[in-house]
Amino acid sequence: MGGTFDPIHHGHLVAAEEARWQFELDQVLFIPTGQPWQKPVGVSPAEDRYLMTVIATTSNPAFAVSRIEVDNPGPTYTVDTLHRLRAELPDGTRLLFIGGADVVQQLPTWKEPEQVLALAELVVATRPEFDFDGLVQTLPGAAGRVHRMEIPALDISSHDLRARVARGAPIEYLVPEGVARYIQKRELYR
Ligand code: ATP
Ligand code: MG
């Protein structure tokens, strides 16, 4: 599961755990982006985002966090990360990329979208009213490679959490407690 994780929140964690269960995954690897090329301004330092992701995931034995993009200077592309993961994994390992519904909309703008779908199947967390079939039909290379995953909808986004911190609104119960404490300690999003 890739993301900016600025900050990681319960929407991410619910999607990850549901994917682990629905797709019988051995592991969910959270991959915080290094310098996201589509969100270059105002993103928190990679180390802060990495540490918040570690704090949020340590209690789940199936969750792990990768530094593969954080340690890579310059813009990171999902296709390059997937190539590197594939090279490290035993042949025949099933690789799934977990994301929210916006991933399907954005995928055509990514570097080598068809290659992304060849390297990994896509698991899309959706809401009941979401037009999944309509979106997937427009994606080249999507046949049999994109899976819909219904999750309990949590209307939480990192963008909204940052805005809440900036105006002094609480973020308790929207993020794991350790993440809220970390944001406070590092004075993020003020
Ligand atoms: P921002 O508001 O800054 O865009 P975000 O909350 O969307 O941040 P990202 O780090 O951009 O978080 O998202 C990583 C992945 O998690 C994306 O694939 C996104 O679709 C998915 N995601 C984000 N929020 C939710 C949520 N509430 N439920 C399910 N999936 C989510
Ligand atoms: Mg987003």
XYZ file of C-alpha atoms and ligand atoms in Angstrom:
222
model
C 0.000 0.000 0.000
C 1.642 3.192 -1.179
C 0.774 6.672 -0.026
C 2.035 9.987 1.180
C 0.761 9.081 4.685
C 0.862 12.742 5.730
C -0.452 11.627 8.190
C -1.476 7.951 8.129
C -5.045 7.545 9.470
C -7.680 4.927 10.259
C -8.999 4.969 6.657
C -5.627 3.633 5.459
C -5.464 1.072 8.252
C -8.997 -0.252 7.730
C -8.349 -0.635 3.971
C -5.068 -2.452 4.620
C -6.508 -4.850 7.185
C -9.580 -5.580 5.071
C -7.330 -6.345 2.058
C -5.197 -8.663 4.206
C -8.298 -10.573 5.183
C -10.239 -10.565 1.869
C -7.208 -11.499 -0.268
C -5.532 -13.767 2.329
C -2.299 -11.790 2.236
C 0.785 -12.860 4.183
C 1.848 -9.272 4.602
C 0.765 -5.713 3.921
C 3.759 -3.516 3.195
C 3.173 0.206 3.687
C 5.384 2.259 1.384
C 5.502 5.957 2.243
C 6.504 8.009 -0.796
C 9.816 9.826 -0.922
C 9.316 13.096 -2.720
C 5.868 12.700 -4.339
C 6.073 14.188 -7.845
C 2.330 14.875 -7.998
C 2.296 16.600 -4.560
C 5.700 18.343 -4.473
C 4.847 21.335 -2.241
C 4.125 21.332 1.455
C 4.606 17.635 2.100
C 6.049 16.797 5.533
C 9.590 15.398 5.731
C 9.781 11.780 4.583
C 11.252 10.704 7.931
C 8.236 12.071 9.855
C 5.811 10.317 7.489
C 7.826 7.114 7.723
C 7.878 7.203 11.550
C 4.135 7.911 11.810
C 3.521 4.916 9.531
C 5.699 2.724 11.760
C 3.915 3.954 14.912
C 0.495 3.232 13.362
C 1.324 -0.272 12.123
C 3.612 -1.895 14.733
C 0.811 -3.616 16.660
C -0.338 -5.616 13.597
C 1.898 -8.672 13.009
C 1.004 -8.702 9.272
C 1.890 -5.034 8.722
C 5.368 -3.794 7.818
C 6.792 -0.521 6.531
C 9.265 -0.169 3.683
C 11.902 2.548 3.294
C 12.287 1.746 -0.410
C 10.901 5.121 -1.577
C 11.871 7.218 1.463
C 15.554 6.329 0.973
C 15.414 7.003 -2.755
C 16.252 10.627 -3.532
C 14.292 12.316 -6.282
C 10.775 11.616 -7.534
C 9.450 8.118 -7.016
C 7.258 6.222 -9.448
C 5.111 3.271 -8.465
C 6.252 1.319 -11.532
C 9.916 1.547 -10.426
C 9.046 0.495 -6.861
C 7.073 -2.492 -8.148
C 10.015 -3.548 -10.355
C 12.313 -3.430 -7.328
C 9.861 -5.345 -5.115
C 9.355 -7.996 -7.799
C 13.120 -8.467 -8.088
C 13.358 -9.151 -4.328
C 10.415 -11.569 -4.128
C 10.425 -15.284 -4.989
C 9.101 -16.065 -8.488
C 5.344 -16.491 -8.594
C 4.676 -14.255 -5.587
C 1.322 -12.563 -5.905
C 1.757 -8.810 -5.621
C -1.225 -6.547 -5.006
C -1.275 -2.775 -4.871
C -3.895 -1.524 -2.394
C -5.416 1.884 -2.872
C -8.527 3.979 -2.560
C -10.956 4.716 -5.362
C -8.940 7.769 -6.444
C -6.119 5.470 -7.540
C -8.212 4.158 -10.457
C -8.884 7.725 -11.570
C -5.219 8.754 -11.269
C -3.564 5.630 -12.638
C -3.703 6.757 -16.307
C -1.592 9.813 -15.330
C 1.124 7.696 -13.669
C 4.352 6.564 -15.340
C 3.696 3.395 -17.431
C 0.222 2.546 -16.069
C -0.067 -0.647 -18.119
C 3.249 -1.852 -16.724
C 1.992 -1.102 -13.186
C -0.969 -3.410 -13.817
C 1.290 -6.075 -15.318
C 3.538 -6.051 -12.232
C 0.789 -5.961 -9.605
C -2.926 -6.524 -9.348
C -4.807 -3.526 -8.063
C -7.125 -3.693 -5.056
C -9.477 -0.729 -4.955
C -11.241 0.166 -1.720
C -14.653 1.482 -2.717
C -17.899 2.684 -1.285
C -21.229 1.094 -2.209
C -22.288 3.947 -4.531
C -18.961 4.107 -6.371
C -19.063 3.463 -10.154
C -16.269 0.899 -10.130
C -17.137 -0.912 -13.384
C -17.428 2.328 -15.341
C -13.992 3.468 -14.254
C -12.248 0.152 -14.746
C -13.614 -0.261 -18.289
C -11.656 2.830 -19.357
C -8.350 1.470 -17.964
C -6.101 -0.295 -20.481
C -4.729 -3.577 -19.144
C -7.253 -3.702 -16.296
C -9.091 -6.886 -17.317
C -8.788 -9.391 -14.452
C -6.114 -7.278 -12.759
C -8.277 -4.837 -10.820
C -10.336 -5.984 -7.843
C -13.061 -4.155 -6.037
C -12.943 -4.284 -2.249
C -15.893 -3.033 -0.239
C -14.817 -1.496 3.057
C -16.767 0.291 5.781
C -16.567 3.863 4.476
C -14.498 6.150 6.695
C -14.674 9.747 5.556
C -11.150 10.541 6.749
C -8.433 12.108 4.583
C -4.945 13.336 5.392
C -5.843 16.667 3.809
C -8.715 17.145 6.249
C -6.579 16.026 9.199
C -3.906 18.621 8.343
C -6.575 21.311 8.131
C -8.011 20.212 11.471
C -4.626 20.471 13.195
C -4.034 23.900 11.613
C -7.278 25.246 13.087
C -6.885 23.522 16.437
C -9.642 20.933 15.909
C -9.126 17.485 17.491
C -7.839 14.528 15.454
C -8.249 12.006 18.280
C -9.983 8.766 17.167
C -9.349 9.640 13.495
C -5.699 8.548 13.734
C -4.005 6.073 16.098
C -3.199 7.718 19.421
C 0.566 7.454 18.896
C 0.242 9.315 15.593
C -1.708 12.139 17.260
C 1.004 12.379 19.941
C 3.757 12.388 17.314
C 2.059 15.212 15.362
C 1.836 17.210 18.583
C 5.429 16.565 19.590
C 6.869 17.470 16.164
C 4.431 20.394 15.763
C 3.364 19.192 12.320
C 0.619 20.918 10.295
C 0.553 24.041 12.452
P -4.602 13.468 0.966
O -5.861 13.921 1.627
O -3.396 14.313 1.309
O -4.728 13.192 -0.500
P -5.088 10.693 1.697
O -5.882 10.649 2.942
O -5.812 10.478 0.397
O -4.235 12.050 1.630
P -2.821 9.227 0.765
O -1.548 9.003 1.500
O -2.859 10.150 -0.391
O -3.904 9.690 1.853
O -3.501 7.862 0.382
C -2.863 6.621 0.261
C -3.879 5.620 -0.253
O -4.915 5.428 0.711
C -4.571 6.106 -1.512
O -4.678 5.004 -2.399
C -5.938 6.543 -1.033
O -6.916 6.355 -2.025
C -6.191 5.608 0.136
N -7.077 6.214 1.115
C -6.984 7.436 1.665
N -7.966 7.685 2.543
C -8.755 6.568 2.554
C -9.958 6.200 3.278
N -10.554 7.032 4.136
N -10.480 4.966 3.021
C -9.868 4.135 2.141
N -8.741 4.410 1.447
C -8.173 5.611 1.637
Mg -5.265 11.268 -1.444
